[in-house]
Short mmCIF file of C-alpha atoms in Angstrom, two decimals:
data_model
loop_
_atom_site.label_atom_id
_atom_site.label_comp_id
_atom_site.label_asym_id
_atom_site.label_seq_id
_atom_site.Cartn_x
_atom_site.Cartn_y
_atom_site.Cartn_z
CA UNK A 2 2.78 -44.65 -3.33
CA UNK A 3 0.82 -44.52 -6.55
CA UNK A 4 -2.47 -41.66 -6.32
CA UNK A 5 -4.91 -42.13 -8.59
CA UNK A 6 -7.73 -39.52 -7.12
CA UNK A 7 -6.71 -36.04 -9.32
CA UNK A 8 -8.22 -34.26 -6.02
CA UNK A 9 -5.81 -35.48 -3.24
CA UNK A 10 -4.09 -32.45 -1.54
CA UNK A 11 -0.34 -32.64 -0.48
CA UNK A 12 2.41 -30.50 0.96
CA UNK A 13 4.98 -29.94 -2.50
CA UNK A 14 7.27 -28.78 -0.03
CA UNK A 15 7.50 -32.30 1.81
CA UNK A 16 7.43 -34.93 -0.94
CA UNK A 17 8.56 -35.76 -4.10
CA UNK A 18 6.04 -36.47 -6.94
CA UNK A 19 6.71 -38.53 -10.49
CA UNK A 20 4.60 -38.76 -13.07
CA UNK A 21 5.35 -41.90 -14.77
CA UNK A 22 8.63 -42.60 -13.17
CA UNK A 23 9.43 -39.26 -14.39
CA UNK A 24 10.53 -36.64 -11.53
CA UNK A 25 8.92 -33.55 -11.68
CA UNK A 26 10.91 -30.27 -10.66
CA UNK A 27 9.66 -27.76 -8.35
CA UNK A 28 9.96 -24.07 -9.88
CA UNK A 29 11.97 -21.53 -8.43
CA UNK A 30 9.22 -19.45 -6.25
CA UNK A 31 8.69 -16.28 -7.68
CA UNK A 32 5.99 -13.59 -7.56
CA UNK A 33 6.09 -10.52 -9.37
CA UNK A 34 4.75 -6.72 -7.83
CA UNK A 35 3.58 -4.94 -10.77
CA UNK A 36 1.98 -1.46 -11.60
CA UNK A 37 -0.81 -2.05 -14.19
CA UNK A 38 -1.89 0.90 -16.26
CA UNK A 39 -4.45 1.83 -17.42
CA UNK A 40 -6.09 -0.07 -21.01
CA UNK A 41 -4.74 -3.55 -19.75
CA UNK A 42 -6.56 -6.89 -18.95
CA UNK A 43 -5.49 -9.03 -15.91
CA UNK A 44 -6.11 -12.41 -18.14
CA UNK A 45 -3.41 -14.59 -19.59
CA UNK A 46 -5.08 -13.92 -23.38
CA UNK A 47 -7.90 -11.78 -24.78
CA UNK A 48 -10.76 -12.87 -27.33
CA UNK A 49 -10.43 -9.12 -28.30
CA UNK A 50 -7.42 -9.07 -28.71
CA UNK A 51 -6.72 -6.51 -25.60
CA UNK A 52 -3.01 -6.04 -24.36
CA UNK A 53 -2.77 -8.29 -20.92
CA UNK A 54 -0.67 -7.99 -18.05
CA UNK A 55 1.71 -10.83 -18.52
CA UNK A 56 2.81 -8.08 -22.32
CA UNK A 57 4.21 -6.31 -19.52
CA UNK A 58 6.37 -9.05 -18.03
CA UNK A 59 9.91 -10.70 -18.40
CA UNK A 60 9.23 -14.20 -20.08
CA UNK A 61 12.06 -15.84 -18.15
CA UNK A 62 10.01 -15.15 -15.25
CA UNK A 63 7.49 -17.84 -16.18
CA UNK A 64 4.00 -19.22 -15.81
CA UNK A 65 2.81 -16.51 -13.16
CA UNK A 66 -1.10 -16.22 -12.13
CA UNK A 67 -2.79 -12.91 -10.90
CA UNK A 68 -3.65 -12.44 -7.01
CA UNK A 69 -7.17 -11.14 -7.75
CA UNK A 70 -7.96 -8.70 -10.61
CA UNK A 71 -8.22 -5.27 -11.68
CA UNK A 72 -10.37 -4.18 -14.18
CA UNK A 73 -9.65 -2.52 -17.98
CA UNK A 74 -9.84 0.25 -16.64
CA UNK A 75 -8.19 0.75 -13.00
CA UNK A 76 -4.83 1.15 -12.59
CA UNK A 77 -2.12 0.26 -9.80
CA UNK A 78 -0.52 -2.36 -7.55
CA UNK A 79 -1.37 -6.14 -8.92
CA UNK A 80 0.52 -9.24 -7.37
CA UNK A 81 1.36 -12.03 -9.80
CA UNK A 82 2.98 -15.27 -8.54
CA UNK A 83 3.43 -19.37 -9.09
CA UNK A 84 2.55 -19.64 -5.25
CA UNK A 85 -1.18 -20.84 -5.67
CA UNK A 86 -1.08 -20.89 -1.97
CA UNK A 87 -0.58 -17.59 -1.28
CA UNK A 88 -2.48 -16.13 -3.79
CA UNK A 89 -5.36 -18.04 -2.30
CA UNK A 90 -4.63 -17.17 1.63
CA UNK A 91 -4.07 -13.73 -0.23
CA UNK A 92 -7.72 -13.74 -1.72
CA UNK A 93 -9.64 -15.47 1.58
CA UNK A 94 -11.96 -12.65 3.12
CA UNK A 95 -11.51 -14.35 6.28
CA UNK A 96 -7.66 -12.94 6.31
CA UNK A 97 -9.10 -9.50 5.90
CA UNK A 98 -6.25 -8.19 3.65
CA UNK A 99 -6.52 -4.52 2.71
CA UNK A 100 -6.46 -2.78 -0.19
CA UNK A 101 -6.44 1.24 -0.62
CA UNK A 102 -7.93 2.54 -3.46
CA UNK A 103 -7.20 6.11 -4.75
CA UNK A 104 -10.91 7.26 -6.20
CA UNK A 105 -11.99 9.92 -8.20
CA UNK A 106 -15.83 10.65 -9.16
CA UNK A 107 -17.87 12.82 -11.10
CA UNK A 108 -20.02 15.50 -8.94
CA UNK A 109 -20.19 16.28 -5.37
CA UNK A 110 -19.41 13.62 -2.45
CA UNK A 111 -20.77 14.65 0.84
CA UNK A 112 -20.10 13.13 4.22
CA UNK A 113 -23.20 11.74 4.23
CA UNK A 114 -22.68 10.05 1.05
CA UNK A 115 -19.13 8.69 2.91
CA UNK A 116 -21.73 6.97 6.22
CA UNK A 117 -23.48 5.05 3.16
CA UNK A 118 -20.26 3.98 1.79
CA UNK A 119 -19.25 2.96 5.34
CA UNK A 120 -22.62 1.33 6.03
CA UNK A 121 -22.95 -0.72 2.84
CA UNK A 122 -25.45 -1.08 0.40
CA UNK A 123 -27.23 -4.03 -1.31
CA UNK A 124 -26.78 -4.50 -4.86
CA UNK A 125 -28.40 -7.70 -6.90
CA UNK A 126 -28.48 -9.25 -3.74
CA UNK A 127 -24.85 -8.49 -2.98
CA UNK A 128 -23.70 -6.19 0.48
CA UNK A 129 -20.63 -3.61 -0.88
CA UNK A 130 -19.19 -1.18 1.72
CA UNK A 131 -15.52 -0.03 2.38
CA UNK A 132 -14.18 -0.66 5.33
CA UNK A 133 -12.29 2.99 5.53
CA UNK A 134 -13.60 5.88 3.25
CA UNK A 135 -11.34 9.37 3.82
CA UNK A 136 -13.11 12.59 1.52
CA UNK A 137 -10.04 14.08 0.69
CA UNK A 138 -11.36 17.22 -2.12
CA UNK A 139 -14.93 17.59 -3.27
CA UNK A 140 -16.63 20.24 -5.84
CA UNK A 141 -19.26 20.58 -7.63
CA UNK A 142 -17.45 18.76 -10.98
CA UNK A 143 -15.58 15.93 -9.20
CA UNK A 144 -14.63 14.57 -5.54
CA UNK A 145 -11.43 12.74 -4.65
CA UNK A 146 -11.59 9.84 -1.89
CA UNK A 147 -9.28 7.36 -0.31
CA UNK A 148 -10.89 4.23 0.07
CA UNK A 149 -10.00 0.70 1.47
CA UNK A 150 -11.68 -2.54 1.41
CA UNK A 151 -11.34 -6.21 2.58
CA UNK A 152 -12.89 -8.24 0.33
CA UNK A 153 -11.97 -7.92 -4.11
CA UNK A 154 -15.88 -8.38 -4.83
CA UNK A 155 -16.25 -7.94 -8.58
CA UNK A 156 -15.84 -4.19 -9.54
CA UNK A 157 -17.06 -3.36 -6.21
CA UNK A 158 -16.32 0.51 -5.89
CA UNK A 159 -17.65 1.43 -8.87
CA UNK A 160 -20.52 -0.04 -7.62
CA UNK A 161 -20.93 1.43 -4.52
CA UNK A 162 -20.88 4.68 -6.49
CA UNK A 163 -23.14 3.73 -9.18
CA UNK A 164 -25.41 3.47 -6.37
CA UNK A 165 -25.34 6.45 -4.98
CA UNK A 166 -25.29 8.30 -8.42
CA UNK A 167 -21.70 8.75 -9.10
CA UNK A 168 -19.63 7.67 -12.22
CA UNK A 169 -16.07 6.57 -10.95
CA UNK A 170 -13.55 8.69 -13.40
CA UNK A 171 -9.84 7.19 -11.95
CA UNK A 172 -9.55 3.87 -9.82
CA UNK A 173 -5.92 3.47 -8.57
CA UNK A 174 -4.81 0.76 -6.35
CA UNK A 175 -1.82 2.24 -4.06
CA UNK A 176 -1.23 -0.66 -1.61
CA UNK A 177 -2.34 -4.76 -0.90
CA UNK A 178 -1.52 -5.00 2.81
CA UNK A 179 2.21 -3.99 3.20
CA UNK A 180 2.90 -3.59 -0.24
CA UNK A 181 2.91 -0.18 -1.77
CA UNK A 182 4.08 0.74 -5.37
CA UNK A 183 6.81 2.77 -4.11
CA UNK A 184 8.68 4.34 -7.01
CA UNK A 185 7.23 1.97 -10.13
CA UNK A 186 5.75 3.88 -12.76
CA UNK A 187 2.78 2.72 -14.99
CA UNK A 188 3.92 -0.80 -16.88
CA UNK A 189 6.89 -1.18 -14.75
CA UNK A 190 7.56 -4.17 -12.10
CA UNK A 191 9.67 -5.83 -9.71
CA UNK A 192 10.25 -9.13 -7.70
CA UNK A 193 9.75 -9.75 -5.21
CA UNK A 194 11.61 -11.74 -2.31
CA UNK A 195 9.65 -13.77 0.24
CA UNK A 196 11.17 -11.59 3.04
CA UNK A 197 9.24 -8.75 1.58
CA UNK A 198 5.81 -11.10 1.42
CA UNK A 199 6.22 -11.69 4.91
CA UNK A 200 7.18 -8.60 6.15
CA UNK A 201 3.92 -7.57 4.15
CA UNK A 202 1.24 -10.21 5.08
CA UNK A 203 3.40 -12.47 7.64
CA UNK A 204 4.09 -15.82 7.30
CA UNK A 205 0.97 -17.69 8.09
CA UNK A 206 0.76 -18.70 4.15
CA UNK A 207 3.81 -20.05 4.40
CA UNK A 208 4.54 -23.48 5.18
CA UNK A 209 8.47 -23.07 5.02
#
């Protein structure tokens, strides 16, 4: 059957697809559990010239894309994979994955600065709350939080804390659902198997 509309969605997993009577080969699956540190970019190049992710990572492991981002200047737990599917069930607020963010601010947090993180505020038109925030230490110079959200909105804890007067310091992320960075240290990685994705997120992004 010859396709001619670019935009026609398909299964890979049950057909076989030519490109001018030329088979194409389906790439090994892979996706990649990294721990980014801290000075990186999560794009594939950089007009300044910034070290990336993917300077971190095995060649022979391929064309990979990031599951969301982090920013310059957080550190922790980023996915990379060649499974556009997941990465996009992955990235759908609707499946309400969580993330857990160690945070650490300048000045005093007090519990009634957590209710407003709980609450939400609204920023250029934009709602940003956590969906969990735990005080863990809090003085005078700095406070120390756990926080986890549901949704990657564009740098949205620093944000949140922008709002209420705070400059975020550190940004970690220590988990993405199931996945935690166990023993990695900063610029190390692993892969990962798909037993471990589902064990992590189950299999309802996976059509095998």
């Amino acid at each position: 059957k010859i396709i001619r509309d670019p935009q026609v969605l398909f299964v890979p997993e049950e057909i076989s697809l030519k490109v001018s009577g030329v088979s194409l080969e389906k790439k090994s699956w892979r996706t990649v559990l990294l721990y980014k540190p801290k000075g990186i970019v999560t794009t594939r190049s950089d007009e300044k010239n910034r070290p990336t992710v993917f300077s971190l990572l095995d060649p022979a492991h391929g064309y990979l894309h990031p599951v969301g981002r982090l920013d310059m200047a957080t550190t922790g737990l980023l996915l990379l994979t060649n499974d556009t599917r997941l990465s996009s069930w992955l990235t759908d607020p609707v499946n309400q994955i969580i993330r857990t963010y160690l945070v650490t601010v300048e000045g005093l947090i007090t519990d009634k600065d957590v209710d407003v993180l709980l609450k939400g505020v609204i920023e250029k038109g934009e709602l940003l709350k956590a969906d969990y925030a735990l005080l863990r230490k809090a003085s005078g110079r700095e406070s120390h939080l756990t926080l986890q959200l549901t949704e990657g909105k564009n740098r949205e804890i620093r944000r949140l804390f922008d709002t209420l007067g705070h400059e975020v310091t550190a940004l970690k992320r220590v988990a993405f659902g199931g996945l935690q960075l166990d023993a990695l240290k900063p610029g190390e990685s692993r892969s990962m198997t798909k037993a471990e994705i589902i064990k992590a997120f189950g299999r309802a992004w996976c059509k095998e």
